[in-house]
Tab-separated table of C-alpha atoms in Angstrom:
chain	number	residue	atom	x	y	z
A	14	GLN	CA	0.239	0.021	-0.074
A	15	VAL	CA	1.580	3.290	-1.216
A	16	GLN	CA	0.909	6.190	1.240
A	17	LEU	CA	1.682	9.751	0.484
A	18	VAL	CA	1.489	12.318	3.367
A	19	GLU	CA	1.842	15.956	3.012
A	20	SER	CA	2.735	18.622	5.314
A	21	GLY	CA	3.974	22.174	5.891
A	22	GLY	CA	0.840	23.916	4.885
A	23	GLY	CA	-0.455	27.088	7.129
A	24	SER	CA	-1.699	30.572	7.081
A	25	VAL	CA	0.766	33.247	5.839
A	26	ARG	CA	0.522	36.958	4.768
A	27	ALA	CA	0.805	37.970	1.108
A	28	GLY	CA	4.321	37.789	-0.065
A	29	GLY	CA	5.524	35.357	2.577
A	30	SER	CA	6.775	31.640	1.629
A	31	LEU	CA	5.992	28.268	2.735
A	32	ARG	CA	7.735	24.882	1.735
A	33	LEU	CA	5.224	22.003	1.583
A	34	SER	CA	6.746	17.922	2.031
A	35	CYS	CA	5.185	14.906	0.785
A	36	VAL	CA	6.799	11.771	2.261
A	37	ILE	CA	6.276	8.952	-0.212
A	38	SER	CA	6.089	5.491	1.440
A	39	ALA	CA	7.394	3.638	-1.639
A	40	TYR	CA	7.681	4.184	-5.327
A	41	PRO	CA	5.013	1.785	-7.100
A	42	TYR	CA	6.490	2.294	-10.639
A	43	SER	CA	9.733	1.637	-12.236
A	44	ARG	CA	9.779	5.523	-13.280
A	45	ASN	CA	7.797	7.861	-11.011
A	46	CYS	CA	6.250	11.000	-12.027
A	47	ILE	CA	5.087	13.246	-9.249
A	48	THR	CA	2.810	16.267	-9.204
A	49	TRP	CA	1.858	18.965	-6.645
A	50	PHE	CA	-2.105	19.619	-7.229
A	51	ARG	CA	-4.296	22.352	-5.576
A	52	GLN	CA	-8.024	22.715	-5.084
A	53	VAL	CA	-10.478	25.183	-3.780
A	54	PRO	CA	-13.911	24.290	-2.789
A	55	GLY	CA	-16.472	24.065	-5.651
A	56	ARG	CA	-13.710	23.846	-8.500
A	57	GLU	CA	-11.546	20.816	-9.711
A	58	ARG	CA	-8.219	20.172	-8.904
A	59	GLU	CA	-5.262	22.061	-10.843
A	60	GLY	CA	-1.973	20.987	-11.355
A	61	VAL	CA	0.623	23.194	-9.900
A	62	ALA	CA	3.870	21.595	-10.424
A	63	ASP	CA	5.296	18.427	-11.823
A	64	VAL	CA	8.656	16.448	-11.590
A	65	ASP	CA	9.336	13.337	-13.883
A	66	ASN	CA	11.461	10.620	-12.943
A	67	ASP	CA	14.484	12.040	-14.424
A	68	GLY	CA	14.132	15.218	-12.628
A	69	LYS	CA	12.682	17.448	-15.218
A	70	THR	CA	10.112	20.085	-13.796
A	71	SER	CA	7.428	21.913	-15.059
A	72	TYR	CA	4.666	24.602	-13.866
A	73	ALA	CA	1.502	25.944	-14.251
A	74	ASP	CA	1.759	29.417	-15.523
A	75	SER	CA	0.176	30.760	-12.424
A	76	VAL	CA	2.876	29.730	-10.358
A	77	LYS	CA	5.853	29.852	-12.732
A	78	GLY	CA	8.896	31.960	-10.970
A	79	ARG	CA	7.383	31.766	-7.624
A	80	PHE	CA	7.019	28.084	-7.023
A	81	ALA	CA	9.760	25.308	-7.108
A	82	ILE	CA	9.247	21.760	-7.156
A	83	SER	CA	12.039	19.343	-6.089
A	84	LYS	CA	12.546	16.000	-4.611
A	85	ASP	CA	14.925	14.355	-2.375
A	86	ASP	CA	14.770	10.290	-3.827
A	87	ALA	CA	17.137	9.081	-0.804
A	88	LYS	CA	14.431	10.269	1.676
A	89	ASN	CA	11.331	9.602	-0.575
A	90	THR	CA	10.498	13.083	-0.203
A	91	LEU	CA	8.781	15.596	-2.639
A	92	TYR	CA	8.959	19.323	-1.908
A	93	LEU	CA	7.155	22.493	-3.052
A	94	GLN	CA	8.867	25.808	-2.278
A	95	MET	CA	6.242	28.685	-2.768
A	96	ASN	CA	7.413	32.261	-2.595
A	97	SER	CA	5.718	35.530	-3.246
A	98	LEU	CA	2.437	33.800	-2.032
A	99	LYS	CA	-0.910	35.539	-3.256
A	100	PRO	CA	-4.428	35.245	-1.908
A	101	GLU	CA	-5.299	33.184	-4.877
A	102	ASP	CA	-2.594	30.614	-3.817
A	103	THR	CA	-4.949	29.747	-0.905
A	104	ALA	CA	-6.240	26.007	-1.572
A	105	MET	CA	-5.784	22.691	-0.437
A	106	TYR	CA	-2.344	21.146	-1.818
A	107	TYR	CA	-2.013	17.512	-2.721
A	108	CYS	CA	0.688	15.343	-3.878
A	109	ALA	CA	-0.084	12.720	-6.407
A	110	LEU	CA	1.938	9.867	-8.485
A	111	ARG	CA	1.057	9.636	-12.055
A	112	HIS	CA	0.696	6.118	-13.884
A	113	PRO	CA	3.397	5.678	-15.966
A	114	LYS	CA	1.297	5.066	-19.015
A	115	TYR	CA	0.414	8.768	-19.168
A	116	GLY	CA	2.708	11.484	-20.617
A	117	GLY	CA	1.720	14.016	-18.140
A	118	TYR	CA	0.871	16.743	-20.601
A	119	TRP	CA	-0.604	20.224	-19.327
A	120	PRO	CA	-3.094	20.873	-18.154
A	121	LEU	CA	-2.698	17.634	-15.823
A	122	VAL	CA	-5.549	15.845	-15.116
A	123	GLU	CA	-6.646	13.818	-12.209
A	124	TYR	CA	-7.495	10.537	-13.721
A	125	GLU	CA	-3.895	10.097	-14.649
A	126	TYR	CA	-2.905	9.415	-11.159
A	127	THR	CA	-3.217	6.543	-8.985
A	128	GLU	CA	-2.074	7.722	-5.447
A	129	TRP	CA	-3.207	10.830	-3.457
A	130	GLY	CA	-1.938	12.180	-0.178
A	131	GLN	CA	-4.587	13.588	2.322
A	132	GLY	CA	-3.742	17.271	1.376
A	133	THR	CA	-2.227	20.054	3.159
A	134	GLN	CA	-4.202	23.604	3.546
A	135	VAL	CA	-2.455	26.817	2.606
A	136	THR	CA	-4.183	30.062	3.512
A	137	VAL	CA	-2.788	33.190	2.267
A	138	SER	CA	-4.349	36.548	3.400
């Protein structure tokens, strides 16, 4: 059973920073691509940042230049460094593992993902 556990959310003022973490109990695939999503009530989850098995990163236009995704394979941990936060970044943030049969083309979609964490809330005021 693969488990993803996010942490690091909280409440910050606009312009502040947070770093989210996602600990993955085990990688289920030979090649693992991991994504940070976010969701606000009443809206679909949107992909925020993605890192593929080789470490290549990509971002939603709304966070380019402000957010940075990284991973530490030795610690089975994914990170999301969020800088210059805006009130519109307020959401529940989730990490998710994508099934390797999908290419991970933007916009990223939920059905391509097989494993999800429980989420961590980020509130920017």
